[in-house]
Short mmCIF file of C-alpha atoms and ligand atoms in Angstrom, two decimals:
data_model
loop_
_atom_site.label_atom_id
_atom_site.label_comp_id
_atom_site.label_asym_id
_atom_site.label_seq_id
_atom_site.Cartn_x
_atom_site.Cartn_y
_atom_site.Cartn_z
CA MET A 1 -61.09 -9.15 -76.75
CA LYS A 2 -58.17 -11.54 -76.37
CA ILE A 3 -54.92 -9.59 -76.05
CA ILE A 4 -52.08 -11.00 -78.12
CA ASP A 5 -48.96 -9.89 -76.31
CA LEU A 6 -45.95 -9.92 -78.63
CA ARG A 7 -43.95 -7.25 -76.78
CA SER A 8 -41.43 -9.64 -75.27
CA ASP A 9 -40.97 -13.20 -74.07
CA THR A 10 -40.53 -11.72 -70.59
CA VAL A 11 -44.32 -11.36 -70.36
CA SER A 12 -44.68 -15.15 -70.17
CA ILE A 13 -46.00 -16.09 -66.75
CA PRO A 14 -45.14 -19.32 -64.90
CA THR A 15 -47.08 -22.39 -66.06
CA GLU A 16 -49.52 -24.20 -63.82
CA GLU A 17 -46.96 -26.95 -63.30
CA MET A 18 -44.45 -24.32 -62.15
CA ARG A 19 -46.88 -22.79 -59.69
CA LYS A 20 -47.49 -26.21 -58.16
CA VAL A 21 -43.82 -27.00 -57.64
CA MET A 22 -43.25 -23.50 -56.29
CA TYR A 23 -45.84 -24.22 -53.63
CA THR A 24 -44.34 -27.49 -52.52
CA ALA A 25 -40.63 -26.71 -53.02
CA GLU A 26 -38.23 -27.63 -50.26
CA ILE A 27 -36.56 -24.37 -49.29
CA GLY A 28 -33.98 -22.88 -46.91
CA ASP A 29 -31.68 -19.89 -46.55
CA ASP A 30 -29.72 -19.68 -49.79
CA VAL A 31 -27.18 -17.21 -48.41
CA TYR A 32 -26.17 -20.10 -46.12
CA GLN A 33 -26.40 -22.28 -49.25
CA GLU A 34 -29.07 -24.30 -47.45
CA ASP A 35 -31.83 -24.00 -50.01
CA THR A 36 -31.86 -27.48 -51.49
CA THR A 37 -33.98 -26.45 -54.46
CA VAL A 38 -31.58 -23.64 -55.39
CA ASN A 39 -28.68 -26.06 -54.97
CA GLN A 40 -30.43 -28.52 -57.24
CA LEU A 41 -31.06 -25.85 -59.90
CA GLU A 42 -27.43 -24.72 -59.76
CA GLU A 43 -26.18 -28.30 -60.12
CA LEU A 44 -28.49 -28.83 -63.07
CA GLY A 45 -27.36 -25.56 -64.69
CA ALA A 46 -23.73 -26.54 -64.32
CA GLU A 47 -24.38 -30.01 -65.69
CA ILE A 48 -26.30 -29.03 -68.81
CA SER A 49 -23.83 -26.27 -69.65
CA GLY A 50 -20.82 -28.45 -69.00
CA LYS A 51 -19.35 -25.90 -66.60
CA GLU A 52 -18.04 -26.62 -63.11
CA ALA A 53 -20.50 -24.46 -61.22
CA ALA A 54 -23.55 -22.22 -61.47
CA LEU A 55 -25.05 -19.34 -59.51
CA PHE A 56 -28.73 -18.44 -59.34
CA VAL A 57 -29.23 -14.70 -59.72
CA PRO A 58 -32.36 -12.55 -59.66
CA THR A 59 -31.88 -11.06 -63.12
CA GLY A 60 -29.85 -11.46 -66.27
CA THR A 61 -28.52 -7.96 -65.77
CA MET A 62 -27.06 -8.95 -62.41
CA GLY A 63 -25.66 -12.15 -63.91
CA ASN A 64 -23.84 -10.20 -66.60
CA LEU A 65 -22.56 -7.61 -64.14
CA LEU A 66 -21.26 -10.31 -61.77
CA ALA A 67 -19.45 -11.95 -64.67
CA ILE A 68 -17.91 -8.64 -65.66
CA MET A 69 -16.85 -7.83 -62.09
CA SER A 70 -15.46 -11.32 -61.50
CA HIS A 71 -13.38 -11.47 -64.67
CA THR A 72 -11.82 -8.00 -64.57
CA GLN A 73 -9.86 -5.46 -62.58
CA ARG A 74 -11.15 -1.90 -62.28
CA GLY A 75 -9.70 0.36 -64.97
CA GLU A 76 -9.67 -2.31 -67.64
CA GLN A 77 -11.76 -2.22 -70.77
CA VAL A 78 -14.54 -4.50 -71.90
CA ILE A 79 -15.14 -5.21 -75.58
CA ALA A 80 -18.76 -5.62 -76.68
CA ASP A 81 -20.84 -4.55 -79.63
CA GLU A 82 -22.54 -1.18 -79.63
CA TRP A 83 -26.04 -2.65 -79.51
CA SER A 84 -25.27 -5.22 -76.84
CA HIS A 85 -27.62 -5.47 -73.90
CA ILE A 86 -24.61 -5.15 -71.59
CA LEU A 87 -23.61 -1.74 -72.93
CA LYS A 88 -27.01 -0.36 -73.90
CA PHE A 89 -29.60 -1.64 -71.48
CA GLU A 90 -27.97 -2.44 -68.19
CA GLY A 91 -27.89 1.02 -66.69
CA GLY A 92 -24.22 1.64 -67.39
CA GLY A 93 -23.11 -0.76 -64.64
CA VAL A 94 -19.97 -1.60 -66.61
CA GLY A 95 -18.73 1.90 -65.82
CA SER A 96 -20.49 2.93 -62.64
CA ILE A 97 -20.21 -0.33 -60.72
CA ALA A 98 -17.52 -2.48 -62.34
CA GLY A 99 -15.27 0.56 -62.95
CA LEU A 100 -14.44 -0.33 -66.54
CA SER A 101 -14.41 1.54 -69.79
CA SER A 102 -15.98 -0.05 -72.81
CA LYS A 103 -14.98 -0.47 -76.41
CA GLU A 104 -18.18 -0.43 -78.40
CA ILE A 105 -17.68 -2.35 -81.58
CA GLN A 106 -19.79 -1.30 -84.51
CA VAL A 107 -21.09 -4.18 -86.53
CA ASP A 108 -23.91 -4.86 -88.93
CA ASN A 109 -26.34 -7.30 -87.47
CA GLY A 110 -24.84 -7.52 -84.01
CA ILE A 111 -22.56 -10.33 -84.94
CA PHE A 112 -18.94 -9.54 -84.54
CA THR A 113 -16.04 -11.51 -85.84
CA ALA A 114 -12.61 -12.38 -84.49
CA GLU A 115 -11.14 -10.12 -87.15
CA ILE A 116 -12.95 -7.04 -85.84
CA ILE A 117 -12.20 -7.81 -82.20
CA LYS A 118 -8.54 -8.43 -82.89
CA GLU A 119 -8.10 -4.81 -83.92
CA GLU A 120 -9.47 -3.60 -80.61
CA ILE A 121 -7.56 -5.76 -78.17
CA VAL A 122 -5.09 -3.88 -76.00
CA THR A 123 -2.67 -6.21 -74.28
CA ASN A 124 0.54 -4.26 -74.10
CA ASP A 125 1.51 -2.38 -71.00
CA ASP A 126 1.50 1.01 -72.65
CA VAL A 127 0.75 3.39 -69.77
CA HIS A 128 -1.68 5.35 -71.94
CA CYS A 129 -4.11 2.57 -72.61
CA ALA A 130 -6.75 0.68 -70.71
CA GLN A 131 -6.03 -2.99 -71.09
CA THR A 132 -8.71 -5.29 -72.47
CA GLY A 133 -10.13 -7.25 -69.55
CA LEU A 134 -13.03 -9.08 -71.13
CA ILE A 135 -14.81 -9.83 -74.37
CA CYS A 136 -18.61 -10.11 -74.29
CA LEU A 137 -20.68 -11.81 -76.94
CA GLU A 138 -24.48 -11.76 -77.09
CA ASN A 139 -26.19 -14.87 -78.45
CA THR A 140 -28.96 -14.68 -79.56
CA HIS A 141 -28.65 -10.97 -80.24
CA ASN A 142 -31.70 -9.09 -79.04
CA MET A 143 -31.41 -5.77 -80.88
CA ALA A 144 -30.30 -7.45 -84.08
CA GLY A 145 -33.58 -9.36 -84.11
CA GLY A 146 -32.74 -12.58 -82.29
CA ILE A 147 -30.03 -13.62 -84.69
CA VAL A 148 -27.61 -16.38 -83.82
CA THR A 149 -23.83 -16.16 -83.97
CA PRO A 150 -22.74 -19.15 -86.06
CA LEU A 151 -20.58 -21.74 -84.29
CA LYS A 152 -17.64 -21.10 -86.56
CA GLN A 153 -17.56 -17.42 -85.62
CA MET A 154 -17.86 -18.28 -81.96
CA GLU A 155 -14.94 -20.67 -82.28
CA GLU A 156 -12.77 -18.04 -83.93
CA ILE A 157 -13.56 -15.49 -81.25
CA TYR A 158 -12.90 -18.04 -78.54
CA TRP A 159 -9.51 -18.96 -79.99
CA LEU A 160 -8.60 -15.30 -80.29
CA SER A 161 -9.44 -14.85 -76.61
CA ARG A 162 -7.18 -17.86 -75.79
CA GLN A 163 -4.31 -16.41 -77.78
CA HIS A 164 -4.49 -13.17 -75.82
CA ASP A 165 -5.45 -14.75 -72.52
CA ILE A 166 -8.58 -12.61 -72.24
CA PRO A 167 -11.74 -14.10 -70.73
CA LEU A 168 -14.84 -14.45 -72.89
CA HIS A 169 -18.34 -14.06 -71.46
CA ILE A 170 -21.50 -15.00 -73.33
CA ASP A 171 -24.64 -12.98 -72.62
CA GLY A 172 -26.83 -15.95 -73.40
CA ALA A 173 -30.11 -14.50 -72.12
CA ARG A 174 -31.67 -16.55 -74.95
CA ILE A 175 -28.95 -19.15 -75.46
CA PHE A 176 -31.50 -21.97 -75.66
CA ASN A 177 -33.04 -20.23 -78.65
CA ALA A 178 -29.57 -20.17 -80.22
CA ALA A 179 -29.01 -23.86 -79.44
CA THR A 180 -32.45 -24.69 -80.87
CA HIS A 181 -31.71 -22.79 -84.06
CA LEU A 182 -28.26 -24.36 -84.43
CA LYS A 183 -29.66 -27.78 -83.48
CA CYS A 184 -26.78 -28.19 -81.10
CA ASN A 185 -26.28 -29.00 -77.47
CA LEU A 186 -25.92 -26.18 -74.92
CA LYS A 187 -22.51 -27.57 -73.99
CA GLU A 188 -21.17 -26.95 -77.49
CA LEU A 189 -21.93 -23.25 -77.07
CA SER A 190 -20.82 -22.81 -73.48
CA ALA A 191 -17.57 -24.66 -74.22
CA LEU A 192 -16.63 -21.63 -76.31
CA SER A 193 -16.69 -19.30 -73.31
CA ASP A 194 -15.27 -18.82 -69.84
CA SER A 195 -18.65 -17.89 -68.46
CA MET A 196 -22.20 -17.66 -69.64
CA MET A 197 -25.42 -16.15 -68.33
CA PHE A 198 -28.82 -17.43 -69.38
CA CYS A 199 -32.31 -16.32 -68.40
CA LEU A 200 -34.97 -18.63 -67.02
CA SER A 201 -37.48 -15.79 -66.97
CA LYS A 202 -37.87 -15.15 -70.69
CA GLY A 203 -38.96 -17.81 -73.15
CA LEU A 204 -38.50 -20.41 -70.43
CA CYS A 205 -41.45 -18.99 -68.42
CA SER A 206 -39.94 -18.77 -64.92
CA PRO A 207 -41.26 -15.79 -62.98
CA VAL A 208 -37.78 -14.68 -61.88
CA GLY A 209 -34.18 -15.67 -62.31
CA SER A 210 -31.13 -16.36 -64.40
CA LEU A 211 -28.08 -18.58 -64.05
CA LEU A 212 -24.44 -17.66 -64.34
CA VAL A 213 -22.10 -20.55 -65.11
CA GLY A 214 -18.31 -20.92 -65.08
CA THR A 215 -15.47 -22.45 -63.11
CA THR A 216 -15.81 -23.13 -59.39
CA ASP A 217 -13.40 -20.30 -58.54
CA PHE A 218 -15.19 -17.85 -60.81
CA ILE A 219 -18.57 -18.70 -59.29
CA LYS A 220 -17.13 -18.31 -55.80
CA THR A 221 -16.04 -14.76 -56.66
CA ALA A 222 -19.38 -14.03 -58.35
CA ARG A 223 -21.24 -15.27 -55.26
CA LYS A 224 -19.39 -12.74 -53.14
CA HIS A 225 -20.15 -9.93 -55.58
CA ARG A 226 -23.79 -11.03 -55.66
CA LYS A 227 -24.02 -10.45 -51.91
CA THR A 228 -22.38 -7.03 -52.27
CA LEU A 229 -24.91 -5.98 -54.88
CA GLY A 230 -27.78 -7.09 -52.68
CA GLY A 231 -28.59 -10.17 -54.70
CA GLY A 232 -28.21 -12.69 -51.89
CA MET A 233 -31.74 -14.04 -51.72
CA ARG A 234 -33.00 -16.17 -48.85
CA GLN A 235 -35.70 -18.77 -49.63
CA ALA A 236 -35.11 -18.40 -53.34
CA GLY A 237 -36.08 -22.03 -53.85
CA VAL A 238 -39.64 -20.95 -54.62
CA PHE A 239 -38.22 -19.46 -57.81
CA ALA A 240 -35.59 -22.11 -58.40
CA ALA A 241 -38.33 -24.76 -58.42
CA ALA A 242 -39.81 -23.09 -61.50
CA GLY A 243 -36.30 -22.74 -62.94
CA ILE A 244 -35.80 -26.49 -62.87
CA ILE A 245 -38.87 -26.91 -65.07
CA SER A 246 -37.56 -24.15 -67.32
CA LEU A 247 -34.38 -26.14 -67.92
CA ASN A 248 -35.82 -29.63 -68.08
CA LYS A 249 -38.88 -28.86 -70.10
CA MET A 250 -39.38 -25.36 -71.44
CA SER A 251 -35.93 -25.17 -73.04
CA LYS A 252 -36.89 -28.09 -75.28
CA ARG A 253 -39.97 -26.56 -76.93
CA LEU A 254 -38.58 -23.34 -78.38
CA GLU A 255 -38.82 -24.58 -81.95
CA GLU A 256 -42.55 -23.88 -81.73
CA ASP A 257 -41.88 -20.20 -80.92
CA HIS A 258 -39.46 -20.00 -83.83
CA GLU A 259 -42.01 -21.52 -86.22
CA ASN A 260 -44.68 -19.10 -85.06
CA LEU A 261 -42.35 -16.16 -85.48
CA SER A 262 -41.40 -17.26 -88.94
CA LEU A 263 -45.09 -17.55 -89.86
CA LEU A 264 -45.69 -14.04 -88.49
CA ALA A 265 -42.77 -12.71 -90.54
CA GLU A 266 -44.01 -14.31 -93.75
CA LYS A 267 -47.45 -12.80 -93.32
CA LEU A 268 -46.28 -9.34 -92.26
CA GLN A 269 -43.95 -9.23 -95.20
CA GLU A 270 -46.98 -9.09 -97.49
CA PHE A 271 -48.00 -5.69 -96.17
CA ASN A 272 -46.72 -2.74 -98.19
CA SER A 273 -45.85 -0.81 -95.08
CA PHE A 274 -43.52 -3.41 -93.66
CA ASN A 275 -40.02 -4.36 -94.62
CA ILE A 276 -38.44 -7.45 -93.13
CA ASN A 277 -34.99 -8.90 -93.61
CA MET A 278 -36.04 -12.53 -93.80
CA ALA A 279 -32.46 -13.77 -93.42
CA ASN A 280 -32.57 -12.40 -89.88
CA VAL A 281 -35.71 -14.29 -88.96
CA GLN A 282 -34.04 -17.09 -87.05
CA THR A 283 -35.43 -17.41 -83.54
CA ASN A 284 -38.24 -15.72 -81.60
CA ILE A 285 -37.55 -12.00 -82.22
CA LEU A 286 -38.71 -10.12 -85.29
CA MET A 287 -37.73 -6.59 -86.28
CA VAL A 288 -40.03 -4.90 -88.76
CA ASP A 289 -39.09 -1.65 -90.51
CA LEU A 290 -41.81 0.77 -91.52
CA ILE A 291 -41.71 1.89 -95.13
CA ASN A 292 -44.17 3.61 -97.48
CA THR A 293 -46.00 5.04 -94.50
CA GLU A 294 -46.13 8.37 -92.75
CA LYS A 295 -46.88 6.66 -89.49
CA ASP A 296 -44.13 6.33 -86.97
CA ALA A 297 -43.60 3.30 -84.77
CA ASP A 298 -45.25 4.79 -81.67
CA THR A 299 -48.42 5.60 -83.59
CA LEU A 300 -48.62 2.18 -85.14
CA VAL A 301 -47.91 0.42 -81.84
CA GLU A 302 -50.78 2.41 -80.30
CA GLU A 303 -53.12 1.51 -83.17
CA MET A 304 -52.26 -2.14 -82.88
CA LYS A 305 -52.84 -1.97 -79.16
CA ASN A 306 -56.35 -0.70 -79.86
CA VAL A 307 -57.07 -3.90 -81.78
CA GLY A 308 -55.51 -6.10 -79.11
CA VAL A 309 -52.06 -6.74 -80.58
CA LEU A 310 -49.15 -5.63 -78.42
CA CYS A 311 -45.64 -5.05 -79.79
CA SER A 312 -42.79 -2.62 -79.08
CA ALA A 313 -41.48 0.49 -80.82
CA ILE A 314 -37.70 0.12 -81.08
CA THR A 315 -36.88 3.23 -83.12
CA ALA A 316 -39.11 5.76 -84.89
CA LYS A 317 -39.38 3.41 -87.85
CA ARG A 318 -38.87 -0.02 -86.33
CA ILE A 319 -41.13 -2.27 -84.32
CA ARG A 320 -40.40 -5.55 -82.59
CA PHE A 321 -42.46 -8.69 -82.14
CA VAL A 322 -41.46 -11.58 -79.88
CA THR A 323 -43.10 -15.01 -79.66
CA HIS A 324 -43.27 -17.18 -76.55
CA TYR A 325 -45.08 -20.08 -74.88
CA TYR A 326 -48.41 -18.25 -74.63
CA ILE A 327 -48.52 -17.38 -78.32
CA LYS A 328 -50.04 -20.22 -80.33
CA LYS A 329 -50.33 -20.61 -84.08
CA GLU A 330 -53.97 -19.42 -84.02
CA ASP A 331 -52.86 -16.22 -82.28
CA ILE A 332 -50.57 -15.44 -85.19
CA SER A 333 -53.45 -15.68 -87.68
CA LEU A 334 -55.63 -13.60 -85.40
CA ALA A 335 -52.91 -10.97 -85.02
CA ILE A 336 -52.51 -10.78 -88.79
CA ASP A 337 -56.26 -10.30 -89.31
CA ARG A 338 -56.31 -7.52 -86.77
CA ILE A 339 -53.25 -5.81 -88.21
CA SER A 340 -54.73 -5.94 -91.70
CA SER A 341 -57.72 -4.00 -90.38
CA ILE A 342 -55.52 -0.99 -89.60
CA ILE A 343 -52.73 -1.03 -92.18
CA ASN A 344 -52.02 -2.04 -95.74
C1 PLP B 401 -33.23 -9.63 -71.14
C2 PLP B 401 -31.80 -9.64 -71.45
C3 PLP B 401 -30.82 -9.62 -70.44
C4 PLP B 401 -31.11 -9.57 -68.95
O1 PLP B 401 -32.32 -9.15 -68.59
P1 PLP B 401 -33.01 -9.04 -67.17
O2 PLP B 401 -34.26 -8.37 -67.52
O3 PLP B 401 -32.11 -8.28 -66.30
O4 PLP B 401 -33.22 -10.43 -66.66
C5 PLP B 401 -29.51 -9.66 -70.82
N1 PLP B 401 -29.17 -9.74 -72.10
C6 PLP B 401 -30.07 -9.78 -73.10
C7 PLP B 401 -29.61 -9.92 -74.50
C8 PLP B 401 -31.42 -9.72 -72.82
O5 PLP B 401 -32.31 -9.75 -73.80
#
């Protein structure tokens, strides 16, 4: 039975073309900055994001943490939303490693506005309060179902951060999905930030790696922190070679994943047991709420697994599907047929 793996876009393996360039890549010691393929990837990342410099990092989590450490002083506070990857799924590094407290903003849908953030900014030198050191924005927003922060909202948040002289970091693990949805250039999004992290290893099919982009000075600081955290890789060019294909090629085909997800959502919506907020179906992540059924998410995920459809339980009554390069239109129809055999 063909397994249709809709758990995450992280399950996408490198393409054949990637494996070939990984084999032949020119490599060197990247801690000495002598890996020409890593250097090439970093130059490309800086160029397409319109930032001065880029740093290749093993994971998005490390990229975010380096950004946080490089922008702030210990004891400051970072503002992010309560369901952000940075606060929820990065092992608490904001506190335990960067030495910061966090202000978790509660928002519907993961999208926060300048108005909400404004209330939470602490800039005065009141001895009682931790000063705001950084604002983090996640785009697309994973837990909110891959939704995209509209440009106008990003602009307002960016201008607020300028007014208060507080750096703004974008957790852009899936920023190319956001750019695809908004039909805009990556530069238009990164221009509204001081730094941005994006993953090569998710929908872009690289086996490993993310890029952190920002000013030359910022990247210099982040490079030092990367070494401290044990992220100074040696012949990392074998991965960077795949990353170059991710940027040049895979970032330009995400519309297909979005179309497939939207098809999946339309079909799943017809089942009585599923409730979907179609307005949130924007990119490659779909959240489905279970209604009119006694079954909880774990049970249903297990049943679907038995018929060869993999997805994730997010809460007791919510499951998540994610499309990627290895999910084709036919797989969506097949998944629907199989799901209809176990649920109504
Ligand atoms: C996946 C992800 C990251 C980083 O993930 P790694 O697995 O560490 O590469 C960061 N932010 C968001 C929103 C993500 O989905």
